[in-house]
Each structure stands twice: as structure tokens, then as C-alpha cells.
Amino acid sequence: MNSPPPTVDKSGKSIQAMFGQIARRYDLLNHLLSLGIDRYWRRKTTRLVPPRGDDPILDLCTGTGDLAFAYGRATKNRLPIVGADFCRPMLARGQEKNRRAGTESSLQFVEADGLNLPFVDDRFQIVSVAFGLRNMADTLGGIREMVRVCRPGGRVAILEFSLPEGRVIGPLYKWYFRFILPKVGQAVAKNRLSAYNYLPKSVVEFPQGESMLRLMHDAGLHQVRQHRFTFGVASLYVGEK
């Protein structure tokens, strides 16, 4: 099964430029637009997909490193964690947070393309991505690369926005997502590439539910499952290698 081509521009240069422009306000807007619930989603991810043993953890499309830091807190910074992203301004923000937190001995930031990772096969016990797989031009290719660097018996964890389906929550959230979120995002993080108009469009076309689980299975994962967060506003997809 091949993932359909995106209708929004997900070329590498476009994504790099867009996230580079909003890097300075990225954390603020994540917390503002989710009413702080994004922190809970990351903590929940570390609890549903906890580390086992001493092998390292990779957080892909790490941005400013929020999920990587969450895994650091969950492990009391005892395990090596790598945060990988190909947008330098985002990585710079993550590295600044790393210095302030004093976690540079356990958390390393690496500039890397999620579709062509500079890591050997079978290295990481957990390969995670939070709100980043959706930005790759090739969804299935991104999952396959995650599987490649995950060790046998390890797990792939994909945290991503999804659309709630309830009769009340569903329409209300879609209205907020389509009309309010882009205006607030653009006002706070002014950018030339309309990053917060791109967000709802990219979520709508991204595989969700059973479609995502099939892609994960096709990429070589088994025991694939979905955990819905906050009425289905976000979903955690987990599979084992």
C-alpha cells in the first residue's frame, strides 16, 4: 500500500523554510493553541510507550525537542536520547533548551532528514515522532525509515493530530481548527508561508485511524494499535518491530 501524494506542498525546502520562520514562537503557540494539553499528550506517550532496557531512544522531527525532553524526564535522563530534525532554527531552539536544562550529557540534537536517517539499522529501542510525520512528503517512506533504525523488539510511536468524530465535539473542533487556529497562529507567529493555514490542511489529508495502522503494518510493524487522546483530537499510534 502506498501513501497518496500530498496536495499541500511538503517539499523539503518548503517545510524547512516554513518551520524556520515560526521557530521562535513555536513552543508558545503549541501550548497556546492546545490550551496546554499538548504537554499531557507527550507525557501520556512516554507512559504508554515506556523505555525497556538501556538502548537509546530516537525522537524524529523533534523540532525544539519537547517529546525528547519528555522521555528524558521519564527516564530521569539516564538513557541516551537523540532528537533529529532537518530544520536548523528549530534545532537551535532545542539546543538552547538543552543547555538551560543541563541535559546535554544525555540528550543530543542531530540535523537529519527523516526520510534518510544517518543511523545504522536496528539501533534504537523507541523511535518516536510527535506531529512531524505529517510533514513528510512520503508518509510510508518515513515510517519505513523509522522501522529500519528501530531494534527488533523495539517500538515505533507516532503522535499526531486527528479529527474527533462526535456529533458535538467533531463539528466544533473542525470549526476551531479551520477558522480560529490559523488566525491566532498567523497573528502570533507572523510568517510569509502561512504555516498555520498549512496545519489544518495537512491534518485533513493525513492518514488516520485504520488507514494509519495499515501503513504501519505495511512498513513491517506488528501489534499496531491506536490510542485516542482528548476526544480524538490527537492519536498515538504504536507498533512493534
mmCIF file of C-alpha atoms in Angstrom:
data_model
loop_
_atom_site.group_PDB
_atom_site.id
_atom_site.type_symbol
_atom_site.label_atom_id
_atom_site.label_comp_id
_atom_site.label_asym_id
_atom_site.label_seq_id
_atom_site.Cartn_x
_atom_site.Cartn_y
_atom_site.Cartn_z
ATOM 1 C CA MET A 1 0.000 0.000 0.000
ATOM 2 C CA ASN A 2 1.438 3.373 -0.994
ATOM 3 C CA SER A 3 0.505 6.597 0.762
ATOM 4 C CA PRO A 4 -1.260 9.082 -1.566
ATOM 5 C CA PRO A 5 0.745 12.097 -2.735
ATOM 6 C CA PRO A 6 0.086 15.232 -0.649
ATOM 7 C CA THR A 7 -1.894 18.135 -2.108
ATOM 8 C CA VAL A 8 -0.149 20.686 0.139
ATOM 9 C CA ASP A 9 3.484 21.498 -0.538
ATOM 10 C CA LYS A 10 5.619 19.159 1.562
ATOM 11 C CA SER A 11 8.841 19.536 -0.347
ATOM 12 C CA GLY A 12 11.893 19.599 1.897
ATOM 13 C CA LYS A 13 12.785 23.213 1.140
ATOM 14 C CA SER A 14 9.233 24.401 1.767
ATOM 15 C CA ILE A 15 8.915 22.613 5.118
ATOM 16 C CA GLN A 16 12.367 23.780 6.248
ATOM 17 C CA ALA A 17 11.581 27.398 5.359
ATOM 18 C CA MET A 18 8.129 27.357 6.949
ATOM 19 C CA PHE A 19 9.237 25.917 10.280
ATOM 20 C CA GLY A 20 12.338 28.075 10.264
ATOM 21 C CA GLN A 21 10.122 31.163 10.124
ATOM 22 C CA ILE A 22 7.999 30.119 13.128
ATOM 23 C CA ALA A 23 10.753 28.529 15.255
ATOM 24 C CA ARG A 24 10.979 31.459 17.685
ATOM 25 C CA ARG A 25 7.264 31.275 18.619
ATOM 26 C CA TYR A 26 6.766 27.530 18.005
ATOM 27 C CA ASP A 27 6.658 26.380 21.649
ATOM 28 C CA LEU A 28 4.453 29.262 22.726
ATOM 29 C CA LEU A 29 1.903 28.527 20.015
ATOM 30 C CA ASN A 30 1.903 24.780 20.646
ATOM 31 C CA HIS A 31 0.900 25.394 24.247
ATOM 32 C CA LEU A 32 -1.433 28.294 23.464
ATOM 33 C CA LEU A 33 -3.377 26.655 20.647
ATOM 34 C CA SER A 34 -3.769 23.348 22.513
ATOM 35 C CA LEU A 35 -4.563 25.084 25.824
ATOM 36 C CA GLY A 36 -1.526 23.304 27.265
ATOM 37 C CA ILE A 37 -2.917 19.842 26.542
ATOM 38 C CA ASP A 38 -0.009 19.014 24.226
ATOM 39 C CA ARG A 39 2.172 18.574 27.336
ATOM 40 C CA TYR A 40 -0.228 15.906 28.607
ATOM 41 C CA TRP A 41 -0.179 14.130 25.237
ATOM 42 C CA ARG A 42 3.604 13.847 25.372
ATOM 43 C CA ARG A 43 3.634 12.640 28.981
ATOM 44 C CA LYS A 44 0.986 10.057 28.074
ATOM 45 C CA THR A 45 3.127 8.889 25.168
ATOM 46 C CA THR A 46 6.085 8.216 27.471
ATOM 47 C CA ARG A 47 3.807 6.198 29.770
ATOM 48 C CA LEU A 48 2.143 4.153 27.039
ATOM 49 C CA VAL A 49 5.484 3.524 25.309
ATOM 50 C CA PRO A 50 7.946 3.358 28.220
ATOM 51 C CA PRO A 51 11.636 2.539 27.748
ATOM 52 C CA ARG A 52 12.786 -1.029 28.332
ATOM 53 C CA GLY A 53 16.458 -1.624 28.964
ATOM 54 C CA ASP A 54 19.393 0.619 28.186
ATOM 55 C CA ASP A 55 19.234 1.074 24.408
ATOM 56 C CA PRO A 56 18.926 4.671 23.142
ATOM 57 C CA ILE A 57 15.750 6.469 22.061
ATOM 58 C CA LEU A 58 15.298 8.468 18.849
ATOM 59 C CA ASP A 59 12.793 11.307 18.578
ATOM 60 C CA LEU A 60 12.320 12.075 14.899
ATOM 61 C CA CYS A 61 11.228 15.501 13.579
ATOM 62 C CA THR A 62 11.949 16.629 17.119
ATOM 63 C CA GLY A 63 11.581 20.350 16.421
ATOM 64 C CA THR A 64 12.524 22.078 19.661
ATOM 65 C CA GLY A 65 12.677 18.715 21.406
ATOM 66 C CA ASP A 66 9.544 18.609 23.572
ATOM 67 C CA LEU A 67 8.970 14.854 23.240
ATOM 68 C CA ALA A 68 12.690 14.146 23.584
ATOM 69 C CA PHE A 69 12.709 16.159 26.829
ATOM 70 C CA ALA A 70 9.590 14.290 27.993
ATOM 71 C CA TYR A 71 11.415 10.999 27.505
ATOM 72 C CA GLY A 72 14.390 12.463 29.349
ATOM 73 C CA ARG A 73 12.195 13.296 32.334
ATOM 74 C CA ALA A 74 10.538 9.868 32.188
ATOM 75 C CA THR A 75 13.948 8.164 32.360
ATOM 76 C CA LYS A 76 15.498 10.702 34.786
ATOM 77 C CA ASN A 77 17.997 11.404 31.986
ATOM 78 C CA ARG A 78 19.654 8.028 32.458
ATOM 79 C CA LEU A 79 19.288 6.861 28.842
ATOM 80 C CA PRO A 80 20.872 8.354 25.714
ATOM 81 C CA ILE A 81 18.265 10.209 23.664
ATOM 82 C CA VAL A 82 18.715 11.628 20.171
ATOM 83 C CA GLY A 83 16.491 14.393 18.804
ATOM 84 C CA ALA A 84 16.698 14.596 15.000
ATOM 85 C CA ASP A 85 15.316 17.295 12.711
ATOM 86 C CA PHE A 86 16.330 18.915 9.426
ATOM 87 C CA CYS A 87 15.284 22.473 10.319
ATOM 88 C CA ARG A 88 18.268 24.295 11.850
ATOM 89 C CA PRO A 89 16.346 27.152 13.540
ATOM 90 C CA MET A 90 14.161 24.584 15.340
ATOM 91 C CA LEU A 91 17.219 22.600 16.408
ATOM 92 C CA ALA A 92 18.854 25.784 17.668
ATOM 93 C CA ARG A 93 15.875 26.387 19.956
ATOM 94 C CA GLY A 94 16.089 22.785 21.152
ATOM 95 C CA GLN A 95 19.799 23.077 21.846
ATOM 96 C CA GLU A 96 19.208 26.284 23.799
ATOM 97 C CA LYS A 97 16.598 24.496 25.946
ATOM 98 C CA ASN A 98 19.026 21.597 26.375
ATOM 99 C CA ARG A 99 21.713 23.907 27.732
ATOM 100 C CA ARG A 100 19.288 25.589 30.128
ATOM 101 C CA ALA A 101 18.058 22.219 31.397
ATOM 102 C CA GLY A 102 21.566 20.876 31.875
ATOM 103 C CA THR A 103 20.728 17.690 29.960
ATOM 104 C CA GLU A 104 23.399 17.841 27.254
ATOM 105 C CA SER A 105 25.123 14.700 28.579
ATOM 106 C CA SER A 106 22.042 12.539 27.888
ATOM 107 C CA LEU A 107 20.201 14.378 25.076
ATOM 108 C CA GLN A 108 21.859 15.042 21.730
ATOM 109 C CA PHE A 109 20.386 17.029 18.842
ATOM 110 C CA VAL A 110 21.278 15.951 15.299
ATOM 111 C CA GLU A 111 20.462 17.570 11.962
ATOM 112 C CA ALA A 112 18.923 14.797 9.866
ATOM 113 C CA ASP A 113 16.270 14.177 7.200
ATOM 114 C CA GLY A 114 13.544 11.804 8.394
ATOM 115 C CA LEU A 115 13.440 10.108 5.011
ATOM 116 C CA ASN A 116 17.176 9.394 5.014
ATOM 117 C CA LEU A 117 18.400 8.979 8.578
ATOM 118 C CA PRO A 118 22.171 8.818 9.253
ATOM 119 C CA PHE A 119 21.822 5.899 11.689
ATOM 120 C CA VAL A 120 22.624 2.212 11.362
ATOM 121 C CA ASP A 121 19.887 -0.409 11.275
ATOM 122 C CA ASP A 122 18.399 -1.809 14.488
ATOM 123 C CA ARG A 123 19.835 0.831 16.827
ATOM 124 C CA PHE A 124 17.014 2.385 18.919
ATOM 125 C CA GLN A 125 14.583 0.788 21.367
ATOM 126 C CA ILE A 126 11.978 3.501 20.711
ATOM 127 C CA VAL A 127 11.639 5.629 17.591
ATOM 128 C CA SER A 128 9.081 8.365 18.204
ATOM 129 C CA VAL A 129 7.685 11.269 16.248
ATOM 130 C CA ALA A 130 5.272 13.926 17.509
ATOM 131 C CA PHE A 131 3.349 15.997 14.964
ATOM 132 C CA GLY A 132 6.115 15.585 12.397
ATOM 133 C CA LEU A 133 5.382 12.560 10.226
ATOM 134 C CA ARG A 134 2.504 14.533 8.728
ATOM 135 C CA ASN A 135 5.046 16.989 7.292
ATOM 136 C CA MET A 136 6.973 14.380 5.307
ATOM 137 C CA ALA A 137 6.344 14.134 1.590
ATOM 138 C CA ASP A 138 6.288 10.314 1.818
ATOM 139 C CA THR A 139 4.380 9.047 4.873
ATOM 140 C CA LEU A 140 5.045 5.361 4.243
ATOM 141 C CA GLY A 141 8.698 6.072 3.459
ATOM 142 C CA GLY A 142 9.028 7.925 6.760
ATOM 143 C CA ILE A 143 7.552 5.020 8.713
ATOM 144 C CA ARG A 144 9.818 2.543 6.925
ATOM 145 C CA GLU A 145 12.852 4.613 7.881
ATOM 146 C CA MET A 146 11.676 4.654 11.498
ATOM 147 C CA VAL A 147 11.310 0.878 11.392
ATOM 148 C CA ARG A 148 14.759 0.444 9.859
ATOM 149 C CA VAL A 149 16.572 2.158 12.731
ATOM 150 C CA CYS A 150 14.369 0.562 15.417
ATOM 151 C CA ARG A 151 15.833 -2.563 17.001
ATOM 152 C CA PRO A 152 13.991 -5.898 16.836
ATOM 153 C CA GLY A 153 11.505 -5.942 19.690
ATOM 154 C CA GLY A 154 11.555 -2.146 19.809
ATOM 155 C CA ARG A 155 8.600 0.140 19.206
ATOM 156 C CA VAL A 156 7.626 2.917 16.840
ATOM 157 C CA ALA A 157 5.397 5.632 18.359
ATOM 158 C CA ILE A 158 3.621 8.194 16.183
ATOM 159 C CA LEU A 159 1.784 11.027 17.964
ATOM 160 C CA GLU A 160 -0.302 13.071 15.564
ATOM 161 C CA PHE A 161 -3.360 15.268 15.275
ATOM 162 C CA SER A 162 -6.586 13.542 14.305
ATOM 163 C CA LEU A 163 -10.160 14.702 13.819
ATOM 164 C CA PRO A 164 -12.770 13.897 16.501
ATOM 165 C CA GLU A 165 -15.985 12.369 15.201
ATOM 166 C CA GLY A 166 -18.585 13.156 17.885
ATOM 167 C CA ARG A 167 -21.767 14.951 16.845
ATOM 168 C CA VAL A 168 -20.939 17.947 19.038
ATOM 169 C CA ILE A 169 -17.170 17.849 19.511
ATOM 170 C CA GLY A 170 -16.464 16.966 15.867
ATOM 171 C CA PRO A 171 -18.070 19.985 14.166
ATOM 172 C CA LEU A 172 -16.993 22.350 16.944
ATOM 173 C CA TYR A 173 -13.374 21.289 16.718
ATOM 174 C CA LYS A 174 -13.341 21.408 12.918
ATOM 175 C CA TRP A 175 -14.710 24.981 13.058
ATOM 176 C CA TYR A 176 -11.993 25.977 15.532
ATOM 177 C CA PHE A 177 -9.329 24.167 13.536
ATOM 178 C CA ARG A 178 -10.348 25.709 10.223
ATOM 179 C CA PHE A 179 -11.179 29.295 11.195
ATOM 180 C CA ILE A 180 -9.753 30.224 14.623
ATOM 181 C CA LEU A 181 -6.450 28.372 14.855
ATOM 182 C CA PRO A 182 -4.977 29.748 11.594
ATOM 183 C CA LYS A 183 -5.834 33.347 12.515
ATOM 184 C CA VAL A 184 -4.361 33.100 16.016
ATOM 185 C CA GLY A 185 -1.281 31.260 14.735
ATOM 186 C CA GLN A 186 -0.571 33.754 11.981
ATOM 187 C CA ALA A 187 -1.122 36.703 14.333
ATOM 188 C CA VAL A 188 1.312 35.420 16.983
ATOM 189 C CA ALA A 189 3.916 33.902 14.660
ATOM 190 C CA LYS A 190 3.819 36.101 11.597
ATOM 191 C CA ASN A 191 5.348 34.282 8.628
ATOM 192 C CA ARG A 192 5.310 34.577 4.870
ATOM 193 C CA LEU A 193 4.443 30.920 4.214
ATOM 194 C CA SER A 194 1.093 30.745 6.066
ATOM 195 C CA ALA A 195 2.253 27.956 8.392
ATOM 196 C CA TYR A 196 -0.966 27.970 10.388
ATOM 197 C CA ASN A 197 -3.107 27.683 7.275
ATOM 198 C CA TYR A 198 -0.950 24.735 6.229
ATOM 199 C CA LEU A 199 -1.582 22.978 9.573
ATOM 200 C CA PRO A 200 -5.334 22.170 9.231
ATOM 201 C CA LYS A 201 -4.942 21.314 5.547
ATOM 202 C CA SER A 202 -2.152 18.856 6.281
ATOM 203 C CA VAL A 203 -4.115 17.237 9.127
ATOM 204 C CA VAL A 204 -7.214 16.720 6.994
ATOM 205 C CA GLU A 205 -5.304 14.820 4.292
ATOM 206 C CA PHE A 206 -3.102 12.815 6.690
ATOM 207 C CA PRO A 207 -3.951 9.102 7.145
ATOM 208 C CA GLN A 208 -5.886 8.490 10.346
ATOM 209 C CA GLY A 209 -7.255 5.529 12.272
ATOM 210 C CA GLU A 210 -7.278 2.279 10.339
ATOM 211 C CA SER A 211 -5.517 3.896 7.378
ATOM 212 C CA MET A 212 -2.521 4.762 9.546
ATOM 213 C CA LEU A 213 -2.490 1.330 11.178
ATOM 214 C CA ARG A 214 -2.429 -0.298 7.720
ATOM 215 C CA LEU A 215 0.527 1.868 6.696
ATOM 216 C CA MET A 216 2.406 0.849 9.837
ATOM 217 C CA HIS A 217 1.673 -2.810 9.144
ATOM 218 C CA ASP A 218 2.828 -2.412 5.543
ATOM 219 C CA ALA A 219 6.065 -0.856 6.838
ATOM 220 C CA GLY A 220 6.819 -4.037 8.782
ATOM 221 C CA LEU A 221 5.336 -3.385 12.224
ATOM 222 C CA HIS A 222 3.077 -5.753 14.127
ATOM 223 C CA GLN A 223 0.718 -5.408 17.096
ATOM 224 C CA VAL A 224 -0.206 -1.986 15.748
ATOM 225 C CA ARG A 225 -2.704 -0.061 17.836
ATOM 226 C CA GLN A 226 -4.209 3.389 18.258
ATOM 227 C CA HIS A 227 -4.745 5.384 21.450
ATOM 228 C CA ARG A 228 -7.093 8.359 21.162
ATOM 229 C CA PHE A 229 -6.397 11.436 23.277
ATOM 230 C CA THR A 230 -8.811 14.241 24.257
ATOM 231 C CA PHE A 231 -11.912 13.117 22.356
ATOM 232 C CA GLY A 232 -9.798 12.109 19.366
ATOM 233 C CA VAL A 233 -8.108 15.488 18.835
ATOM 234 C CA ALA A 234 -4.793 13.612 18.879
ATOM 235 C CA SER A 235 -3.899 9.956 18.406
ATOM 236 C CA LEU A 236 -0.927 7.859 19.401
ATOM 237 C CA TYR A 237 -0.161 5.002 17.003
ATOM 238 C CA VAL A 238 2.176 2.294 18.274
ATOM 239 C CA GLY A 239 3.712 -0.722 16.562
ATOM 240 C CA GLU A 240 6.412 -3.243 17.406
ATOM 241 C CA LYS A 241 9.270 -4.419 15.206
#
